[in-house]
Structure formats: C-alpha cells, structure tokens
Coordinates of N, CA and C in Angstrom, one line a residue:
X230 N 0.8 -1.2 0.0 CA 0.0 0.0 0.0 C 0.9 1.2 0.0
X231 N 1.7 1.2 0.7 CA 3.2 2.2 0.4 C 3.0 3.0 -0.9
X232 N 3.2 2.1 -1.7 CA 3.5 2.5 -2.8 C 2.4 3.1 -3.7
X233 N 1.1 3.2 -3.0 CA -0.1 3.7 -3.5 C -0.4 5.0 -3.1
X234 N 0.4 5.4 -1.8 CA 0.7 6.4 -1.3 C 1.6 7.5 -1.5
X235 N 2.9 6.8 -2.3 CA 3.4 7.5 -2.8 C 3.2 8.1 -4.0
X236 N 3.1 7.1 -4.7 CA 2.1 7.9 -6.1 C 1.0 8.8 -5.9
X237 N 0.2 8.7 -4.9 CA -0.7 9.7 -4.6 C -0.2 11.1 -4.6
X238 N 1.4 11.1 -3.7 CA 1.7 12.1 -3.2 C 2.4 13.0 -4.1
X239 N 2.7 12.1 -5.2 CA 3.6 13.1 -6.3 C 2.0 13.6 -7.2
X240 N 1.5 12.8 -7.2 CA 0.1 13.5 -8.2 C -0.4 14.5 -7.3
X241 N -0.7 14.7 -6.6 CA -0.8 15.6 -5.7 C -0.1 17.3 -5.7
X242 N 1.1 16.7 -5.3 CA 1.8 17.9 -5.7 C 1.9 18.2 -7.2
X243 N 2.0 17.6 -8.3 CA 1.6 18.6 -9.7 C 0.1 19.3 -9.0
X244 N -0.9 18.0 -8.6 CA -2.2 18.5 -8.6 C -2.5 20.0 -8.1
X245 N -1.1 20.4 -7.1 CA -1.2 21.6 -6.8 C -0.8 22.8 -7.3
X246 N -0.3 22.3 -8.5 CA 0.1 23.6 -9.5 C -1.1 24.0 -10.1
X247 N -2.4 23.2 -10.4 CA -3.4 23.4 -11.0 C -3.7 23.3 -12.4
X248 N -4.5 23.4 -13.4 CA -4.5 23.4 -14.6 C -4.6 24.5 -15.2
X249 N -3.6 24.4 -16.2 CA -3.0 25.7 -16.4 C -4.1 26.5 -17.3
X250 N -5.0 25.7 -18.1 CA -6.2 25.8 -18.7 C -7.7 26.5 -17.9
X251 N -7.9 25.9 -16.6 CA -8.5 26.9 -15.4 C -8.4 28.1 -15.5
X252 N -6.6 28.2 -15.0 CA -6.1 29.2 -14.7 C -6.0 30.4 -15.7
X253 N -5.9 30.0 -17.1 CA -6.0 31.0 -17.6 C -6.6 31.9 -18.3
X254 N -8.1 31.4 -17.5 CA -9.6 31.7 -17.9 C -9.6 32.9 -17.0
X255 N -9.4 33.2 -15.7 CA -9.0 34.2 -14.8 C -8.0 34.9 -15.2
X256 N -8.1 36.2 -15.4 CA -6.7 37.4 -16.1 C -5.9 37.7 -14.7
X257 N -6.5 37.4 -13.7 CA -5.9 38.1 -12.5 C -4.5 37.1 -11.7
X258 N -5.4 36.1 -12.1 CA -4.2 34.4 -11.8 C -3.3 34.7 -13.0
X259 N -3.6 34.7 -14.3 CA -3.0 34.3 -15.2 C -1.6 35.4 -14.7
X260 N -2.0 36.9 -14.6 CA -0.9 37.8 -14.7 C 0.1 37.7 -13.3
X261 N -0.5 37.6 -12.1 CA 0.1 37.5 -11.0 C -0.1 35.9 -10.5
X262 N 0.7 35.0 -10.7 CA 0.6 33.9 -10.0 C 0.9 34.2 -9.0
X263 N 0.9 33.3 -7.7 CA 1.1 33.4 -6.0 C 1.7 32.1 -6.3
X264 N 3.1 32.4 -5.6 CA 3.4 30.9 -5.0 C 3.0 30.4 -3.5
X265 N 2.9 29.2 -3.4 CA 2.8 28.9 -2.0 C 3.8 29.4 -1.2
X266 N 3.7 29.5 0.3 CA 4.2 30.2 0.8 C 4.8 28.9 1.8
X267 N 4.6 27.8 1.9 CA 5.3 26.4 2.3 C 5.2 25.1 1.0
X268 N 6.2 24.4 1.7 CA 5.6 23.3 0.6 C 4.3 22.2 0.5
X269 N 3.7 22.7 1.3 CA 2.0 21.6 1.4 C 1.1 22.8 1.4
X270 N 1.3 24.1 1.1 CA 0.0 25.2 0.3 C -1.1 24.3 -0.6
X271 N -2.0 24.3 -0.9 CA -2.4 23.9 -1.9 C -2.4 22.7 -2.5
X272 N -1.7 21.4 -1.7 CA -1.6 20.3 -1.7 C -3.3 19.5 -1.2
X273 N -3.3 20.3 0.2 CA -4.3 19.5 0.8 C -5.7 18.9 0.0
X274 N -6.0 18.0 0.0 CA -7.4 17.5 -0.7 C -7.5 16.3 -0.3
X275 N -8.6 15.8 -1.5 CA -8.7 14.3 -1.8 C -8.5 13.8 -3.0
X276 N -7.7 13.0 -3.1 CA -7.7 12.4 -4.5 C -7.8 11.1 -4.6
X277 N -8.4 10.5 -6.3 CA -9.1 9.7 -6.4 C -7.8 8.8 -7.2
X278 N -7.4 7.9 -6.3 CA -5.8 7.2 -7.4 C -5.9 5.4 -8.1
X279 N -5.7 5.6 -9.0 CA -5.8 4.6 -9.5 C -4.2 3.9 -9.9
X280 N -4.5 2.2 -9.4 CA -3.1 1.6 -9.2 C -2.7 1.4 -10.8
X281 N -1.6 0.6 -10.8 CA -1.2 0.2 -12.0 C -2.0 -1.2 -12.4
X282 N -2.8 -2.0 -11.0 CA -3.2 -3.2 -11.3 C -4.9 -3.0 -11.3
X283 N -5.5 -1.2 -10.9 CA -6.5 -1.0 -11.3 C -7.5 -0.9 -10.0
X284 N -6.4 -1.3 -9.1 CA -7.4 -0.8 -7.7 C -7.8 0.8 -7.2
X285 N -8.7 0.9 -7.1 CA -8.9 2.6 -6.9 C -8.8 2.9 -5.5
X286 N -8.2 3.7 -5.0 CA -8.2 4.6 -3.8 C -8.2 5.7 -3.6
X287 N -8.7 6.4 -2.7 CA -9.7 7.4 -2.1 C -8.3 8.4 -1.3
X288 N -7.9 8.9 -1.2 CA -6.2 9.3 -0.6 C -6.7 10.7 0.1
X289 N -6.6 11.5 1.4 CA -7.2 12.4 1.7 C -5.7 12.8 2.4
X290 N -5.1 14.0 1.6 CA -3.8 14.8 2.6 C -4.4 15.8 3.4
X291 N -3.4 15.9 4.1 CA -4.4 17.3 5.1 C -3.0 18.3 4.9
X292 N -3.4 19.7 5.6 CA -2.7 20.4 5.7 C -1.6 20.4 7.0
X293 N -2.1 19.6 8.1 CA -1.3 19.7 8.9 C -0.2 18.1 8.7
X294 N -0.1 17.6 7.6 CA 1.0 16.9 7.5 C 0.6 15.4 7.2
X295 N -0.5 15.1 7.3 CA -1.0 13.2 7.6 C -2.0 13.3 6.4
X296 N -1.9 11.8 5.9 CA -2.8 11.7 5.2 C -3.4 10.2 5.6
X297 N -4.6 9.7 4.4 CA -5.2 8.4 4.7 C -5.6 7.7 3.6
X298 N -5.4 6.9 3.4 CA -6.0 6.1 2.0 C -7.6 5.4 2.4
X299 N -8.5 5.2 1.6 CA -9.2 4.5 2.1 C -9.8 3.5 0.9
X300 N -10.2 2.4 0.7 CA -10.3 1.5 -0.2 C -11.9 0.4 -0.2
X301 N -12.8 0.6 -1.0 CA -13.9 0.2 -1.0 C -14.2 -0.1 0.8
X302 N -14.2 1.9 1.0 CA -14.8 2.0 2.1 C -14.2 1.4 3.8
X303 N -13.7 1.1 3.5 CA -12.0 1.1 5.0 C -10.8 2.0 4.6
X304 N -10.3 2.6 5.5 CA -9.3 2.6 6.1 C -8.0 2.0 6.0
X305 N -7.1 1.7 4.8 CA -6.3 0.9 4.5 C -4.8 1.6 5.0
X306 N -4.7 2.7 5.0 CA -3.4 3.5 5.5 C -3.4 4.4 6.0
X307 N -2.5 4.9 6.8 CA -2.3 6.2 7.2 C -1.1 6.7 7.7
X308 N -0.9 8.0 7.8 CA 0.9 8.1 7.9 C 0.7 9.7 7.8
X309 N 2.2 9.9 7.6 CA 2.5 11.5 7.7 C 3.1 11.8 6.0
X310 N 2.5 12.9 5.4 CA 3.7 13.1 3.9 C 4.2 14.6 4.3
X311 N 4.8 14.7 2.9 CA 6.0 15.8 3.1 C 6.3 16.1 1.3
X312 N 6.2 17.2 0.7 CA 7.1 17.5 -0.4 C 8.9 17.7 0.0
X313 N 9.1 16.9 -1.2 CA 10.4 16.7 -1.3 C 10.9 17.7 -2.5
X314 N 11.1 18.8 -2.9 CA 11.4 18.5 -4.0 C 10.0 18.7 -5.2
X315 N 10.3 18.3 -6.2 CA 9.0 17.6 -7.1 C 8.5 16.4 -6.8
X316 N 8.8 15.4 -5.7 CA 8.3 14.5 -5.0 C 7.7 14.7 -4.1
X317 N 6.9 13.7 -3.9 CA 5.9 14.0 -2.7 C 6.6 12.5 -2.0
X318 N 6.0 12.8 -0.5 CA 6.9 11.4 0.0 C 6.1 10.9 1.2
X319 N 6.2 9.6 1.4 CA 4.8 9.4 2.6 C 5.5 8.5 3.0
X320 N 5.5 8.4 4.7 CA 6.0 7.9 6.0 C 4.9 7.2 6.4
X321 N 4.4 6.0 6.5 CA 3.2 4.9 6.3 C 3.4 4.8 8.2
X322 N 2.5 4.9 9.2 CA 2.2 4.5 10.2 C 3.4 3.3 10.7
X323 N 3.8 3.0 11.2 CA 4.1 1.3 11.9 C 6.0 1.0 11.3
X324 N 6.1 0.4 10.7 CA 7.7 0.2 11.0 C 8.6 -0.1 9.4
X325 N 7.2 0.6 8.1 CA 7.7 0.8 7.0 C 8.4 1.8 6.7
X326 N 9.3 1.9 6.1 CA 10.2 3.2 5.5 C 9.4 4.0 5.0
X327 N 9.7 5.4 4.9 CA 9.3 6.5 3.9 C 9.7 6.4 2.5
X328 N 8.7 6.4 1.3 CA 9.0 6.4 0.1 C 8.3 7.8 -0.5
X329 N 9.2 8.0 -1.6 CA 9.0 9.5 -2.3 C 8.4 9.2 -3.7
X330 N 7.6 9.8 -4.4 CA 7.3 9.5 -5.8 C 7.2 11.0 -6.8
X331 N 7.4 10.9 -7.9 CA 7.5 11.7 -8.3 C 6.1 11.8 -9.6
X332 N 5.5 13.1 -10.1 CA 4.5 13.2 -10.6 C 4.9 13.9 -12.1
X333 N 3.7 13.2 -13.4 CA 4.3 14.3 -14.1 C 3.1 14.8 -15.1
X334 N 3.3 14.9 -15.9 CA 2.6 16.5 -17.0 C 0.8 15.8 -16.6
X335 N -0.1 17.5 -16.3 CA -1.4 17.0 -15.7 C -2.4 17.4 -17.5
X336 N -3.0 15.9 -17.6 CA -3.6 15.9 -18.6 C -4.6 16.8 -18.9
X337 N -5.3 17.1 -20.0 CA -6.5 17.8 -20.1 C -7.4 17.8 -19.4
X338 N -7.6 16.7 -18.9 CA -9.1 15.9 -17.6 C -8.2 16.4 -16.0
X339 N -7.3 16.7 -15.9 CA -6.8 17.2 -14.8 C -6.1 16.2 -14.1
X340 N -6.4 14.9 -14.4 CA -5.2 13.7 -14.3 C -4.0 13.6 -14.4
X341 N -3.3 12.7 -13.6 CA -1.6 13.0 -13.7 C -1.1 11.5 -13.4
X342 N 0.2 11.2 -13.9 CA 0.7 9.9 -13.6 C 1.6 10.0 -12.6
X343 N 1.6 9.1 -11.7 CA 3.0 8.8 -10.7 C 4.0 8.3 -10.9
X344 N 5.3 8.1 -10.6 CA 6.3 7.4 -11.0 C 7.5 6.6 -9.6
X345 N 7.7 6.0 -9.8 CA 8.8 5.8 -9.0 C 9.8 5.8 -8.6
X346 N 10.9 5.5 -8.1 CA 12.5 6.1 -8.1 C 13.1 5.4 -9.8
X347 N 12.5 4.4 -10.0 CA 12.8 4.0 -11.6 C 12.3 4.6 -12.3
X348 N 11.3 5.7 -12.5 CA 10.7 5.8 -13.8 C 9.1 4.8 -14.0
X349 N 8.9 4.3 -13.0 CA 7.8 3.0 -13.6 C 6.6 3.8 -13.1
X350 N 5.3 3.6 -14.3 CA 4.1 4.6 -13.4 C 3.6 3.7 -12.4
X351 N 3.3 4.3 -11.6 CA 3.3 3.4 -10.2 C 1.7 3.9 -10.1
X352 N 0.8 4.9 -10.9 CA -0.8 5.2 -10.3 C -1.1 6.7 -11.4
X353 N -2.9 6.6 -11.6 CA -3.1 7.9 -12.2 C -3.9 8.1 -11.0
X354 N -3.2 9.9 -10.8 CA -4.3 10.6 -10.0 C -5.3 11.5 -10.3
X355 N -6.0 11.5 -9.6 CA -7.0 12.7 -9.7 C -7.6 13.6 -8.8
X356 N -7.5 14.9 -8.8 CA -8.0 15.5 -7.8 C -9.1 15.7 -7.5
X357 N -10.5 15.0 -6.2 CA -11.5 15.2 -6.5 C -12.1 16.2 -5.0
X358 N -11.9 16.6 -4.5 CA -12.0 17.2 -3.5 C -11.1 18.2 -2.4
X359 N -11.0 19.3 -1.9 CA -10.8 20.1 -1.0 C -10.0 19.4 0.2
X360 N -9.6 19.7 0.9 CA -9.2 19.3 2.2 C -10.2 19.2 3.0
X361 N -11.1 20.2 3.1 CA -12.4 20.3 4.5 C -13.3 18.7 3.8
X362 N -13.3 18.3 2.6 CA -14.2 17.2 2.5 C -13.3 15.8 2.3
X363 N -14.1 15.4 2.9 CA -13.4 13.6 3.0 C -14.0 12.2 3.0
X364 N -13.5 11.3 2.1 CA -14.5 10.6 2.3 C -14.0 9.2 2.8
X365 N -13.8 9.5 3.9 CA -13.1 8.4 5.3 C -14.4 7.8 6.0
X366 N -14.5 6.9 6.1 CA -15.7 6.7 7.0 C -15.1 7.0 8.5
X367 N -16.6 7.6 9.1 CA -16.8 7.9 10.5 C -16.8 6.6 11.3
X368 N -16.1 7.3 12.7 CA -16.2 5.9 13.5 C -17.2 6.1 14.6

C-alpha cells in the first residue's frame, strides 16, 4: 500500500500547480501567480488514485501533515507526507520506510501519472476534492 501512497503524493503535488487551462480563464491568476508560501500550500485534498493493477483509492492529505487512503470504504493506510522536491513522499504508520514519488505532466481531464525512483508509473491521480471534504468513513 506504500507505494499507492506515494504515487498519490507526487500526483498531488503537480495537482497543486493546478490546470494551467482553469487558470487561464481568470486574467488576474494568469498575470500575477502566488506561490505557496510552504511546501503543502495547496496540496491539501482528496484524491481519487488509481493503481497500475487497477485498484482505486480514495487518498485524503491534510494540511497539517498526515494523510489516509481509504479503499472500498476502509481505512487501509495512514501516515505522515512531506514535499520533497518535485516528489511528494509518505511515511506509512508502523515500521515501513518513507517512500518518495514523483508526478508528471497533468492531462487535459486534470489527471496526472506517478512514477517511482525508476521511472515506472506506479498510479493515475486525480484531484476530487478540497481538504475540508473527506470521504473516510466515520467511527
């Protein structure tokens, strides 16, 4: 699951550049971009990631540092991420290593591919939601 996490986290971070096609429907974004002002600005949401073997997951970062995967409705991971870089990188709960992934060009539909320290697409993401919304089940 690791590694569903990381991919998340590099789609993510492109996902937070935004689409540059949005953007440049607005004159006011187009002329003055804002950068973030840390590296998790604009990261926070939910995204909808699909594996390489086609399992979908539900991936919710927050702004204060932790995210959560959730998978036909459980709770499958959870941990702390971090931009690295152009990587995004996620520290999984319990006694797995931190892995970093890297994200790249966001398609027309606003989807993006993940990659791994090889090069291999490891997940497509998609951005479907804000940080304030989540779709974690309640305990």
């Amino acid at each position: 699951m690791r590694s569903l996490i990381l991919v998340t986290a590099s789609c993510s971070l492109l996902a937070a550049c935004g689409n540059p096609a949005e953007e440049a429907d607005d004159p006011i974004v187009a002329e003055t971009p804002v950068a973030p002002t840390n590296a998790v600005d604009g990261m926070a949401g939910t995204y909808e990631v699909v594996m390489a073997d086609g399992t979908v997951v539900s991936q919710t970062l927050r702004a204060d540092g932790t995210y959560s995967d959730v998978a036909e409705g459980e709770v499958v991971e959870t941990g702390s991420w971090r931009a690295d870089g152009s990587r995004l990188c996620y520290d999984p709960e319990g006694d797995e290593p931190e892995q970093c992934f890297a994200g790249g060009q966001i398609a027309a539909d606003g989807s993006f591919q993940t990659r791994d320290d090889q090069g291999n697409v490891v997940s497509t993401v998609r951005r479907i939601g804000d940080e304030n919304m989540t779709t974690e089940p309640t305990a």
